[in-house]
PDB file of C-alpha atoms in Angstrom:
ATOM      1  CA  MET L 288       5.212  25.018 -19.107  1.00 47.00           C
ATOM      2  CA  GLN L 289       6.658  25.966 -15.580  1.00 48.00           C
ATOM      3  CA  PRO L 290       4.863  24.334 -12.705  1.00 48.00           C
ATOM      4  CA  ASN L 291       8.177  24.151 -10.975  1.00 47.00           C
ATOM      5  CA  ALA L 292       8.495  27.489  -9.562  1.00 54.00           C
ATOM      6  CA  SER L 293       7.032  26.569  -6.189  1.00 74.00           C
ATOM      7  CA  PRO L 294       9.119  25.847  -3.213  1.00 82.00           C
ATOM      8  CA  ILE L 295       8.378  21.899  -3.275  1.00 87.00           C
ATOM      9  CA  HIS L 296      10.234  21.927  -6.644  1.00 90.00           C
ATOM     10  CA  ALA L 297      13.335  23.870  -5.192  1.00 93.00           C
ATOM     11  CA  ALA L 298      15.410  21.039  -4.207  1.00 94.00           C
ATOM     12  CA  VAL L 299      15.329  19.399  -7.759  1.00 96.00           C
ATOM     13  CA  VAL L 300      14.808  22.673  -9.945  1.00 95.00           C
ATOM     14  CA  GLU L 301      17.605  21.785 -12.236  1.00 96.00           C
ATOM     15  CA  ASP L 302      16.337  18.121 -12.680  1.00 97.00           C
ATOM     16  CA  PHE L 303      12.633  19.548 -13.324  1.00 92.00           C
ATOM     17  CA  ALA L 304      14.051  21.882 -15.902  1.00 92.00           C
ATOM     18  CA  ALA L 305      15.569  18.690 -17.693  1.00 95.00           C
ATOM     19  CA  VAL L 306      12.294  17.035 -17.379  1.00 94.00           C
ATOM     20  CA  ASP L 307      10.530  20.038 -18.965  1.00 90.00           C
ATOM     21  CA  ARG L 308      12.897  19.648 -21.930  1.00 92.00           C
ATOM     22  CA  THR L 309      12.556  15.844 -22.266  1.00 95.00           C
ATOM     23  CA  ILE L 310       8.777  16.383 -22.237  1.00 91.00           C
ATOM     24  CA  LEU L 311       8.986  18.696 -25.128  1.00 89.00           C
ATOM     25  CA  ALA L 312      11.376  16.537 -26.991  1.00 91.00           C
ATOM     26  CA  GLN L 313       9.183  13.479 -26.521  1.00 93.00           C
ATOM     27  CA  LEU L 314       5.994  15.132 -27.513  1.00 88.00           C
ATOM     28  CA  GLY L 315       7.278  15.419 -31.125  1.00 88.00           C
ATOM     29  CA  SER L 316       5.042  13.531 -33.764  1.00 89.00           C
ATOM     30  CA  ARG L 317       4.761  13.528 -37.514  1.00 90.00           C
ATOM     31  CA  VAL L 318       1.000  14.043 -36.871  1.00 90.00           C
ATOM     32  CA  PRO L 319       0.251  17.695 -35.906  1.00 88.00           C
ATOM     33  CA  LEU L 320      -2.962  16.925 -33.887  1.00 89.00           C
ATOM     34  CA  VAL L 321      -0.799  14.720 -31.560  1.00 86.00           C
ATOM     35  CA  GLU L 322       1.444  17.510 -30.795  1.00 88.00           C
ATOM     36  CA  SER L 323      -1.496  20.107 -30.441  1.00 88.00           C
ATOM     37  CA  ILE L 324      -3.404  18.080 -27.907  1.00 85.00           C
ATOM     38  CA  GLY L 325      -0.211  16.751 -26.172  1.00 83.00           C
ATOM     39  CA  HIS L 326       1.168  20.415 -25.529  1.00 84.00           C
ATOM     40  CA  TYR L 327      -2.512  21.570 -24.621  1.00 83.00           C
ATOM     41  CA  ILE L 328      -2.888  19.103 -21.702  1.00 79.00           C
ATOM     42  CA  ILE L 329       0.915  18.994 -20.612  1.00 79.00           C
ATOM     43  CA  ASP L 330       0.967  22.951 -20.608  1.00 79.00           C
ATOM     44  CA  SER L 331      -2.419  23.299 -18.696  1.00 74.00           C
ATOM     45  CA  GLY L 332      -0.752  23.504 -15.373  1.00 65.00           C
ATOM     46  CA  GLY L 333      -0.660  20.829 -12.451  1.00 72.00           C
ATOM     47  CA  LYS L 334       1.844  20.268  -9.691  1.00 80.00           C
ATOM     48  CA  ARG L 335       3.736  17.538 -11.493  1.00 89.00           C
ATOM     49  CA  LEU L 336       3.646  15.523  -8.241  1.00 94.00           C
ATOM     50  CA  ARG L 337       4.328  12.090  -9.790  1.00 96.00           C
ATOM     51  CA  PRO L 338       7.591  13.163 -11.622  1.00 96.00           C
ATOM     52  CA  LEU L 339       8.679  15.019  -8.679  1.00 97.00           C
ATOM     53  CA  LEU L 340       8.512  11.833  -6.426  1.00 98.00           C
ATOM     54  CA  VAL L 341      10.710   9.955  -8.895  1.00 98.00           C
ATOM     55  CA  LEU L 342      13.452  12.836  -8.549  1.00 98.00           C
ATOM     56  CA  LEU L 343      13.117  13.262  -5.092  1.00 98.00           C
ATOM     57  CA  ALA L 344      13.094   9.400  -4.222  1.00 98.00           C
ATOM     58  CA  ALA L 345      16.086   9.006  -6.445  1.00 98.00           C
ATOM     59  CA  ARG L 346      18.041  12.007  -5.045  1.00 98.00           C
ATOM     60  CA  SER L 347      17.161  10.932  -1.579  1.00 98.00           C
ATOM     61  CA  LEU L 348      19.224   7.836  -1.907  1.00 98.00           C
ATOM     62  CA  GLY L 349      22.204   9.688  -3.420  1.00 97.00           C
ATOM     63  CA  TYR L 350      21.394   8.841  -7.136  1.00 97.00           C
ATOM     64  CA  SER L 351      23.687  10.954  -9.444  1.00 95.00           C
ATOM     65  CA  GLY L 352      22.907   9.382 -13.029  1.00 95.00           C
ATOM     66  CA  GLU L 353      20.574  10.849 -15.629  1.00 96.00           C
ATOM     67  CA  ARG L 354      18.049   8.070 -16.092  1.00 97.00           C
ATOM     68  CA  HIS L 355      15.766   9.594 -13.414  1.00 98.00           C
ATOM     69  CA  ILE L 356      15.066  12.154 -16.045  1.00 98.00           C
ATOM     70  CA  THR L 357      13.692   9.962 -18.469  1.00 98.00           C
ATOM     71  CA  LEU L 358      11.828   7.964 -15.664  1.00 98.00           C
ATOM     72  CA  ALA L 359      10.143  11.078 -14.346  1.00 97.00           C
ATOM     73  CA  THR L 360       9.045  12.045 -17.782  1.00 96.00           C
ATOM     74  CA  LEU L 361       7.390   8.862 -18.635  1.00 97.00           C
ATOM     75  CA  ILE L 362       5.557   8.800 -15.267  1.00 97.00           C
ATOM     76  CA  GLU L 363       4.216  12.291 -16.258  1.00 94.00           C
ATOM     77  CA  PHE L 364       3.285  10.925 -19.689  1.00 94.00           C
ATOM     78  CA  MET L 365       1.557   7.821 -18.140  1.00 95.00           C
ATOM     79  CA  HIS L 366      -0.406  10.294 -15.844  1.00 93.00           C
ATOM     80  CA  THR L 367      -1.353  12.593 -18.684  1.00 90.00           C
ATOM     81  CA  SER L 368      -2.818   9.790 -20.919  1.00 92.00           C
ATOM     82  CA  THR L 369      -4.959   8.658 -17.923  1.00 91.00           C
ATOM     83  CA  LEU L 370      -6.273  12.208 -17.548  1.00 86.00           C
ATOM     84  CA  LEU L 371      -7.141  12.405 -21.484  1.00 88.00           C
ATOM     85  CA  HIS L 372      -9.022   9.046 -21.072  1.00 86.00           C
ATOM     86  CA  ASP L 373     -10.664   9.934 -17.577  1.00 82.00           C
ATOM     87  CA  ASP L 374     -12.019  13.296 -19.002  1.00 81.00           C
ATOM     88  CA  VAL L 375     -13.726  11.084 -21.849  1.00 82.00           C
ATOM     89  CA  VAL L 376     -15.214   8.597 -19.479  1.00 82.00           C
ATOM     90  CA  ASP L 377     -16.247  11.212 -17.119  1.00 74.00           C
ATOM     91  CA  GLU L 378     -17.685  13.538 -19.669  1.00 75.00           C
ATOM     92  CA  SER L 379     -15.637  16.311 -18.069  1.00 77.00           C
ATOM     93  CA  SER L 380     -15.702  19.803 -19.542  1.00 76.00           C
ATOM     94  CA  MET L 381     -13.030  21.689 -17.151  1.00 74.00           C
ATOM     95  CA  ARG L 382      -9.861  20.555 -15.591  1.00 72.00           C
ATOM     96  CA  ARG L 383      -7.532  22.973 -13.963  1.00 66.00           C
ATOM     97  CA  GLY L 384      -9.564  25.860 -14.875  1.00 70.00           C
ATOM     98  CA  LYS L 385      -9.673  25.452 -18.533  1.00 79.00           C
ATOM     99  CA  GLN L 386     -11.469  23.297 -21.131  1.00 81.00           C
ATOM    100  CA  THR L 387     -10.700  19.621 -21.179  1.00 83.00           C
ATOM    101  CA  ALA L 388      -9.154  18.170 -24.333  1.00 80.00           C
ATOM    102  CA  ASN L 389     -12.219  16.240 -25.283  1.00 85.00           C
ATOM    103  CA  GLU L 390     -14.407  19.600 -24.851  1.00 84.00           C
ATOM    104  CA  HIS L 391     -12.070  21.318 -27.290  1.00 75.00           C
ATOM    105  CA  TRP L 392     -11.275  18.456 -29.809  1.00 87.00           C
ATOM    106  CA  GLY L 393     -13.808  15.951 -29.220  1.00 84.00           C
ATOM    107  CA  ASN L 394     -13.638  12.346 -27.649  1.00 85.00           C
ATOM    108  CA  ALA L 395     -11.795  10.381 -30.419  1.00 90.00           C
ATOM    109  CA  PRO L 396      -8.796  12.681 -30.705  1.00 86.00           C
ATOM    110  CA  SER L 397      -8.492  12.697 -26.871  1.00 89.00           C
ATOM    111  CA  VAL L 398      -8.570   9.060 -26.626  1.00 90.00           C
ATOM    112  CA  LEU L 399      -6.061   8.387 -29.491  1.00 91.00           C
ATOM    113  CA  VAL L 400      -3.579  10.874 -28.096  1.00 88.00           C
ATOM    114  CA  GLY L 401      -3.846   9.435 -24.752  1.00 88.00           C
ATOM    115  CA  ASP L 402      -2.954   6.161 -26.488  1.00 91.00           C
ATOM    116  CA  PHE L 403      -0.107   7.921 -27.979  1.00 92.00           C
ATOM    117  CA  LEU L 404       1.282   9.113 -24.771  1.00 92.00           C
ATOM    118  CA  TYR L 405       0.954   5.940 -23.203  1.00 92.00           C
ATOM    119  CA  SER L 406       2.982   4.171 -25.921  1.00 94.00           C
ATOM    120  CA  ARG L 407       5.484   6.913 -25.816  1.00 95.00           C
ATOM    121  CA  SER L 408       6.085   6.269 -22.097  1.00 95.00           C
ATOM    122  CA  PHE L 409       6.640   2.643 -22.777  1.00 93.00           C
ATOM    123  CA  GLN L 410       9.310   3.583 -25.304  1.00 95.00           C
ATOM    124  CA  MET L 411      11.105   5.798 -22.622  1.00 96.00           C
ATOM    125  CA  MET L 412      10.629   2.902 -20.166  1.00 96.00           C
ATOM    126  CA  VAL L 413      12.830   0.749 -22.511  1.00 96.00           C
ATOM    127  CA  GLU L 414      15.555   3.660 -22.535  1.00 96.00           C
ATOM    128  CA  VAL L 415      15.658   3.621 -18.675  1.00 96.00           C
ATOM    129  CA  GLY L 416      16.930  -0.064 -19.092  1.00 94.00           C
ATOM    130  CA  SER L 417      15.792  -1.562 -15.859  1.00 96.00           C
ATOM    131  CA  MET L 418      13.827  -4.771 -15.698  1.00 97.00           C
ATOM    132  CA  ARG L 419      12.759  -4.079 -12.058  1.00 97.00           C
ATOM    133  CA  VAL L 420      11.669  -0.530 -13.077  1.00 97.00           C
ATOM    134  CA  MET L 421       9.433  -2.016 -16.086  1.00 96.00           C
ATOM    135  CA  GLU L 422       8.072  -4.680 -13.716  1.00 97.00           C
ATOM    136  CA  ILE L 423       6.870  -2.171 -11.265  1.00 97.00           C
ATOM    137  CA  LEU L 424       5.330   0.306 -13.958  1.00 97.00           C
ATOM    138  CA  SER L 425       3.881  -2.487 -16.094  1.00 95.00           C
ATOM    139  CA  ALA L 426       2.110  -3.879 -12.893  1.00 96.00           C
ATOM    140  CA  ALA L 427       1.104  -0.424 -12.068  1.00 96.00           C
ATOM    141  CA  THR L 428      -0.567   0.233 -15.361  1.00 95.00           C
ATOM    142  CA  CYS L 429      -2.781  -2.871 -14.798  1.00 95.00           C
ATOM    143  CA  THR L 430      -3.827  -1.784 -11.313  1.00 96.00           C
ATOM    144  CA  ILE L 431      -4.594   1.821 -12.574  1.00 95.00           C
ATOM    145  CA  ALA L 432      -6.782   0.313 -15.328  1.00 93.00           C
ATOM    146  CA  GLU L 433      -8.467  -1.866 -13.082  1.00 95.00           C
ATOM    147  CA  GLY L 434      -9.057   1.087 -10.507  1.00 93.00           C
ATOM    148  CA  GLU L 435     -10.782   3.043 -13.154  1.00 92.00           C
ATOM    149  CA  VAL L 436     -13.032   0.115 -14.140  1.00 93.00           C
ATOM    150  CA  LEU L 437     -13.835  -0.490 -10.641  1.00 94.00           C
ATOM    151  CA  GLN L 438     -14.853   3.159 -10.224  1.00 92.00           C
ATOM    152  CA  LEU L 439     -16.901   3.059 -13.265  1.00 92.00           C
ATOM    153  CA  THR L 440     -18.728  -0.063 -11.997  1.00 94.00           C
ATOM    154  CA  ASN L 441     -19.347   1.695  -8.589  1.00 95.00           C
ATOM    155  CA  ILE L 442     -21.099   4.662 -10.232  1.00 95.00           C
ATOM    156  CA  GLY L 443     -24.665   4.952  -9.097  1.00 96.00           C
ATOM    157  CA  ASN L 444     -24.077   2.426  -6.353  1.00 97.00           C
ATOM    158  CA  PRO L 445     -25.030   3.659  -2.896  1.00 97.00           C
ATOM    159  CA  ASP L 446     -24.195   0.568  -1.171  1.00 97.00           C
ATOM    160  CA  ILE L 447     -20.317   0.883  -1.555  1.00 96.00           C
ATOM    161  CA  ASP L 448     -18.722   0.804   1.955  1.00 97.00           C
ATOM    162  CA  GLU L 449     -15.282   2.598   3.025  1.00 98.00           C
ATOM    163  CA  ALA L 450     -13.213  -0.379   2.287  1.00 97.00           C
ATOM    164  CA  ALA L 451     -14.431  -0.696  -1.310  1.00 96.00           C
ATOM    165  CA  TYR L 452     -13.978   3.183  -1.757  1.00 97.00           C
ATOM    166  CA  PHE L 453     -10.277   2.716  -0.468  1.00 98.00           C
ATOM    167  CA  GLU L 454      -9.753  -0.151  -2.917  1.00 96.00           C
ATOM    168  CA  THR L 455     -10.799   2.202  -5.712  1.00 96.00           C
ATOM    169  CA  ILE L 456      -8.682   5.061  -5.022  1.00 97.00           C
ATOM    170  CA  GLN L 457      -5.765   2.781  -4.174  1.00 97.00           C
ATOM    171  CA  GLY L 458      -5.959   1.808  -7.832  1.00 96.00           C
ATOM    172  CA  LYS L 459      -6.904   4.818  -9.868  1.00 94.00           C
ATOM    173  CA  THR L 460      -4.819   7.267  -7.900  1.00 96.00           C
ATOM    174  CA  ALA L 461      -2.422   6.064  -5.287  1.00 98.00           C
ATOM    175  CA  MET L 462      -0.950   3.494  -7.425  1.00 98.00           C
ATOM    176  CA  LEU L 463       0.921   5.953  -9.683  1.00 98.00           C
ATOM    177  CA  PHE L 464       2.247   7.844  -6.807  1.00 98.00           C
ATOM    178  CA  GLU L 465       3.430   4.704  -5.399  1.00 98.00           C
ATOM    179  CA  ALA L 466       5.125   3.402  -8.652  1.00 98.00           C
ATOM    180  CA  ALA L 467       6.856   6.839  -8.868  1.00 98.00           C
ATOM    181  CA  SER L 468       8.499   6.694  -5.518  1.00 98.00           C
ATOM    182  CA  HIS L 469       9.183   3.129  -5.828  1.00 98.00           C
ATOM    183  CA  SER L 470      10.786   2.936  -9.285  1.00 98.00           C
ATOM    184  CA  GLY L 471      12.806   6.041  -8.153  1.00 98.00           C
ATOM    185  CA  ALA L 472      14.121   4.138  -5.196  1.00 98.00           C
ATOM    186  CA  VAL L 473      14.886   1.063  -7.425  1.00 98.00           C
ATOM    187  CA  LEU L 474      16.848   3.327  -9.793  1.00 97.00           C
ATOM    188  CA  ALA L 475      18.906   4.425  -6.816  1.00 98.00           C
ATOM    189  CA  ASP L 476      19.635   0.893  -5.930  1.00 97.00           C
ATOM    190  CA  ALA L 477      17.787   1.275  -2.518  1.00 97.00           C
ATOM    191  CA  SER L 478      18.259  -1.256   0.182  1.00 97.00           C
ATOM    192  CA  THR L 479      15.404  -3.691   0.727  1.00 97.00           C
ATOM    193  CA  GLU L 480      13.980  -1.701   3.545  1.00 98.00           C
ATOM    194  CA  GLN L 481      14.348   1.737   2.016  1.00 98.00           C
ATOM    195  CA  GLU L 482      12.753   0.664  -1.202  1.00 98.00           C
ATOM    196  CA  GLU L 483       9.697  -0.638   0.862  1.00 98.00           C
ATOM    197  CA  ALA L 484       9.590   2.544   2.691  1.00 98.00           C
ATOM    198  CA  LEU L 485       9.465   4.787  -0.442  1.00 98.00           C
ATOM    199  CA  ARG L 486       7.058   2.506  -2.058  1.00 98.00           C
ATOM    200  CA  LEU L 487       4.646   2.887   0.924  1.00 98.00           C
ATOM    201  CA  TYR L 488       5.298   6.634   1.128  1.00 98.00           C
ATOM    202  CA  GLY L 489       4.097   6.940  -2.354  1.00 98.00           C
ATOM    203  CA  ARG L 490       0.945   4.961  -1.610  1.00 98.00           C
ATOM    204  CA  TYR L 491      -0.022   6.891   1.568  1.00 98.00           C
ATOM    205  CA  LEU L 492       0.618  10.001  -0.015  1.00 98.00           C
ATOM    206  CA  GLY L 493      -1.604   9.319  -2.971  1.00 98.00           C
ATOM    207  CA  LEU L 494      -4.450   8.141  -0.719  1.00 98.00           C
ATOM    208  CA  ALA L 495      -4.145  11.454   1.163  1.00 98.00           C
ATOM    209  CA  PHE L 496      -4.179  13.412  -1.841  1.00 97.00           C
ATOM    210  CA  GLN L 497      -7.297  11.675  -3.364  1.00 97.00           C
ATOM    211  CA  LEU L 498      -9.151  11.857  -0.130  1.00 98.00           C
ATOM    212  CA  ILE L 499      -8.507  15.784  -0.175  1.00 96.00           C
ATOM    213  CA  ASP L 500      -9.683  15.770  -3.735  1.00 93.00           C
ATOM    214  CA  ASP L 501     -13.076  14.092  -2.812  1.00 95.00           C
ATOM    215  CA  LEU L 502     -13.507  16.506   0.337  1.00 95.00           C
ATOM    216  CA  LEU L 503     -12.954  19.370  -2.021  1.00 93.00           C
ATOM    217  CA  ASP L 504     -15.615  18.326  -4.277  1.00 91.00           C
ATOM    218  CA  TYR L 505     -17.996  19.529  -1.542  1.00 91.00           C
ATOM    219  CA  GLN L 506     -16.151  22.287  -0.076  1.00 85.00           C
ATOM    220  CA  GLY L 507     -14.137  24.016  -2.762  1.00 62.00           C
ATOM    221  CA  ASP L 508     -15.037  26.520  -5.257  1.00 59.00           C
ATOM    222  CA  ALA L 509     -14.556  26.205  -9.042  1.00 47.00           C
ATOM    223  CA  GLY L 510     -12.314  29.260  -9.302  1.00 48.00           C
ATOM    224  CA  THR L 511      -9.870  27.545  -6.845  1.00 48.00           C
ATOM    225  CA  MET L 512     -10.106  24.063  -7.717  1.00 44.00           C
ATOM    226  CA  GLY L 513     -10.110  24.415 -11.397  1.00 46.00           C
ATOM    227  CA  LYS L 514     -13.114  21.990 -11.840  1.00 52.00           C
ATOM    228  CA  ASN L 515     -16.697  22.271 -11.283  1.00 64.00           C
ATOM    229  CA  VAL L 516     -17.955  21.662  -7.526  1.00 73.00           C
ATOM    230  CA  GLY L 517     -19.995  18.618  -7.240  1.00 84.00           C
ATOM    231  CA  ASP L 518     -18.623  16.929 -10.305  1.00 84.00           C
ATOM    232  CA  ASP L 519     -18.364  13.704  -8.317  1.00 89.00           C
ATOM    233  CA  LEU L 520     -22.050  14.027  -7.156  1.00 91.00           C
ATOM    234  CA  ALA L 521     -23.191  14.773 -10.692  1.00 90.00           C
ATOM    235  CA  GLU L 522     -21.634  11.527 -11.882  1.00 90.00           C
ATOM    236  CA  GLY L 523     -22.999   9.657  -8.977  1.00 93.00           C
ATOM    237  CA  LYS L 524     -19.749   8.691  -7.431  1.00 94.00           C
ATOM    238  CA  PRO L 525     -19.923   7.273  -3.968  1.00 96.00           C
ATOM    239  CA  THR L 526     -16.947   8.995  -2.437  1.00 97.00           C
ATOM    240  CA  LEU L 527     -15.985   8.920   1.244  1.00 98.00           C
ATOM    241  CA  PRO L 528     -17.943  12.113   2.252  1.00 97.00           C
ATOM    242  CA  LEU L 529     -21.077  10.287   0.959  1.00 97.00           C
ATOM    243  CA  ILE L 530     -20.567   7.086   2.419  1.00 98.00           C
ATOM    244  CA  GLU L 531     -19.586   8.450   5.751  1.00 98.00           C
ATOM    245  CA  ALA L 532     -22.551  10.933   5.635  1.00 98.00           C
ATOM    246  CA  MET L 533     -24.959   7.833   5.021  1.00 98.00           C
ATOM    247  CA  ASN L 534     -23.330   6.083   7.910  1.00 97.00           C
ATOM    248  CA  ARG L 535     -24.036   8.970  10.320  1.00 97.00           C
ATOM    249  CA  GLY L 536     -27.090  10.669   8.936  1.00 97.00           C
ATOM    250  CA  SER L 537     -30.746  10.048   9.764  1.00 97.00           C
ATOM    251  CA  ALA L 538     -32.756   7.742   7.809  1.00 97.00           C
ATOM    252  CA  GLU L 539     -34.396  10.574   5.805  1.00 97.00           C
ATOM    253  CA  GLN L 540     -30.773  12.010   5.040  1.00 97.00           C
ATOM    254  CA  THR L 541     -29.495   8.559   4.095  1.00 97.00           C
ATOM    255  CA  GLN L 542     -32.272   7.999   1.736  1.00 97.00           C
ATOM    256  CA  LEU L 543     -31.792  11.244  -0.075  1.00 97.00           C
ATOM    257  CA  ILE L 544     -28.159  10.493  -0.586  1.00 97.00           C
ATOM    258  CA  ARG L 545     -28.779   7.176  -1.804  1.00 97.00           C
ATOM    259  CA  ARG L 546     -31.434   8.548  -4.203  1.00 96.00           C
ATOM    260  CA  VAL L 547     -28.856  11.259  -5.484  1.00 95.00           C
ATOM    261  CA  ILE L 548     -26.131   8.739  -5.913  1.00 96.00           C
ATOM    262  CA  ARG L 549     -28.415   6.401  -8.026  1.00 96.00           C
ATOM    263  CA  LYS L 550     -29.730   9.429 -10.093  1.00 94.00           C
ATOM    264  CA  GLY L 551     -26.474  11.657 -10.336  1.00 90.00           C
ATOM    265  CA  GLY L 552     -26.855  15.227 -11.219  1.00 88.00           C
ATOM    266  CA  LEU L 553     -26.910  18.435  -9.293  1.00 89.00           C
ATOM    267  CA  ASP L 554     -30.561  19.005  -8.428  1.00 91.00           C
ATOM    268  CA  GLN L 555     -30.039  18.488  -4.930  1.00 92.00           C
ATOM    269  CA  LEU L 556     -26.359  19.632  -4.462  1.00 91.00           C
ATOM    270  CA  ASP L 557     -27.292  22.055  -1.790  1.00 91.00           C
ATOM    271  CA  GLU L 558     -28.972  19.654   0.389  1.00 94.00           C
ATOM    272  CA  VAL L 559     -26.357  16.986  -0.151  1.00 94.00           C
ATOM    273  CA  MET L 560     -23.680  19.557   0.966  1.00 92.00           C
ATOM    274  CA  ALA L 561     -25.394  20.514   3.961  1.00 94.00           C
ATOM    275  CA  ILE L 562     -25.844  16.897   5.154  1.00 96.00           C
ATOM    276  CA  VAL L 563     -22.068  16.136   4.428  1.00 95.00           C
ATOM    277  CA  ASN L 564     -21.177  19.169   6.501  1.00 94.00           C
ATOM    278  CA  ASP L 565     -24.023  18.782   9.325  1.00 96.00           C
ATOM    279  CA  THR L 566     -22.867  14.851   9.833  1.00 97.00           C
ATOM    280  CA  GLY L 567     -19.393  15.682  10.297  1.00 97.00           C
ATOM    281  CA  ALA L 568     -18.507  13.386   7.209  1.00 97.00           C
ATOM    282  CA  LEU L 569     -16.155  16.159   5.896  1.00 96.00           C
ATOM    283  CA  ASP L 570     -14.295  16.282   9.078  1.00 96.00           C
ATOM    284  CA  TYR L 571     -14.129  12.537   8.991  1.00 98.00           C
ATOM    285  CA  THR L 572     -12.658  12.332   5.495  1.00 98.00           C
ATOM    286  CA  ARG L 573     -10.063  15.149   6.498  1.00 97.00           C
ATOM    287  CA  ARG L 574      -8.979  12.913   9.483  1.00 98.00           C
ATOM    288  CA  ARG L 575      -8.396   9.898   7.212  1.00 98.00           C
ATOM    289  CA  ALA L 576      -6.280  12.075   4.987  1.00 98.00           C
ATOM    290  CA  GLU L 577      -4.354  13.164   7.922  1.00 98.00           C
ATOM    291  CA  GLU L 578      -3.894   9.575   8.887  1.00 98.00           C
ATOM    292  CA  MET L 579      -2.640   8.525   5.542  1.00 98.00           C
ATOM    293  CA  ALA L 580      -0.211  11.811   5.475  1.00 98.00           C
ATOM    294  CA  ASP L 581       1.053  10.607   8.967  1.00 98.00           C
ATOM    295  CA  LEU L 582       1.760   7.224   7.735  1.00 98.00           C
ATOM    296  CA  ALA L 583       3.644   8.530   4.632  1.00 98.00           C
ATOM    297  CA  LEU L 584       5.757  10.853   6.856  1.00 98.00           C
ATOM    298  CA  ALA L 585       6.646   7.812   9.130  1.00 98.00           C
ATOM    299  CA  GLN L 586       8.267   6.133   6.011  1.00 98.00           C
ATOM    300  CA  LEU L 587      10.723   8.702   5.743  1.00 98.00           C
ATOM    301  CA  ASP L 588      12.546   7.846   8.895  1.00 97.00           C
ATOM    302  CA  LEU L 589      14.426   5.101   7.103  1.00 97.00           C
ATOM    303  CA  LEU L 590      15.978   7.735   4.578  1.00 97.00           C
ATOM    304  CA  PRO L 591      19.163   9.664   5.409  1.00 97.00           C
ATOM    305  CA  GLU L 592      18.580  13.407   6.352  1.00 97.00           C
ATOM    306  CA  SER L 593      18.679  15.571   3.305  1.00 97.00           C
ATOM    307  CA  ARG L 594      16.821  18.362   1.537  1.00 97.00           C
ATOM    308  CA  TYR L 595      15.033  15.950  -0.620  1.00 97.00           C
ATOM    309  CA  ARG L 596      13.675  14.089   2.365  1.00 98.00           C
ATOM    310  CA  GLU L 597      12.512  17.253   3.952  1.00 97.00           C
ATOM    311  CA  THR L 598      10.810  18.072   0.615  1.00 97.00           C
ATOM    312  CA  MET L 599       8.968  14.748   0.793  1.00 98.00           C
ATOM    313  CA  ALA L 600       7.835  15.544   4.331  1.00 98.00           C
ATOM    314  CA  GLU L 601       6.583  18.744   3.079  1.00 96.00           C
ATOM    315  CA  LEU L 602       4.541  17.225   0.302  1.00 96.00           C
ATOM    316  CA  ALA L 603       2.961  14.954   2.827  1.00 97.00           C
ATOM    317  CA  ARG L 604       1.901  18.102   4.833  1.00 96.00           C
ATOM    318  CA  LEU L 605       0.652  19.867   1.728  1.00 95.00           C
ATOM    319  CA  ALA L 606      -1.493  17.112   0.588  1.00 94.00           C
ATOM    320  CA  VAL L 607      -3.851  17.899   3.256  1.00 96.00           C
ATOM    321  CA  ASP L 608      -3.391  21.407   3.790  1.00 93.00           C
ATOM    322  CA  ARG L 609      -4.469  22.617   0.353  1.00 87.00           C
ATOM    323  CA  GLN L 610      -7.607  24.145  -1.347  1.00 77.00           C
ATOM    324  CA  ALA L 611      -6.921  22.849  -4.877  1.00 69.00           C
TER     325      ALA L 611
END
């Protein structure tokens, strides 16, 4: 359970060790299966970017208390609960290079343990003791749920445009990044301007992160990514690489992609990957991700110089310069 050995965690390594200890303590349950599934998914790796944002945001503004540890932990629990639920909805069999919990234990236990982690996160939210933080996170949970439902309703729909795509990823992915950096700022009694800057930093970072995720679905490999290449295509998800390929492609290429989105599956994965490459749709998606990262970086100008701010700048760069 040590994702925090990388350079991006160095500035808050002691805080992260405290978060790890709190995660272990909060996973405790009188029901053994809850602990088993909770440990399985928490221990399965990942960069823990969302709790990292809480720690960095709070520390960047001089916060010296301990409530940021609880806040970072509950953000990780919220994220983990959505992973459990998402994998059931998406019928995913692999995440981060290993079996998903639903593949290992089945759908019902995965959903219920997701509910447990979500409920435990609200218990910790009360411990943090900030009404502003509760307002931010409770509103975020609604937005995230709406984003997931929106994505579900968009499956198999080739008429989704870029604006609708961004609305979806703002809800399902960027919102928790935004809530993490925003709540960390509130905990540190940020000025109005700094609070808004850190809120937007999280939003743009989350958008950049999701754009690259969607790009890698057509460019990565399963060994590096820890998921199956073409998963989005198999599910009929109209992500930006497909949307832009339809905008740029010939009538024949556009019709092929429309058919594949409606049908789902991987029968024509090679043809679709060739089209998204040949039309420049992947390059376009990367440019949009870089634009989001640049917007995130611009928000940091309102923060005092520190190693925490430098780490947040590095995070924005890493969001687009990654292969997994």
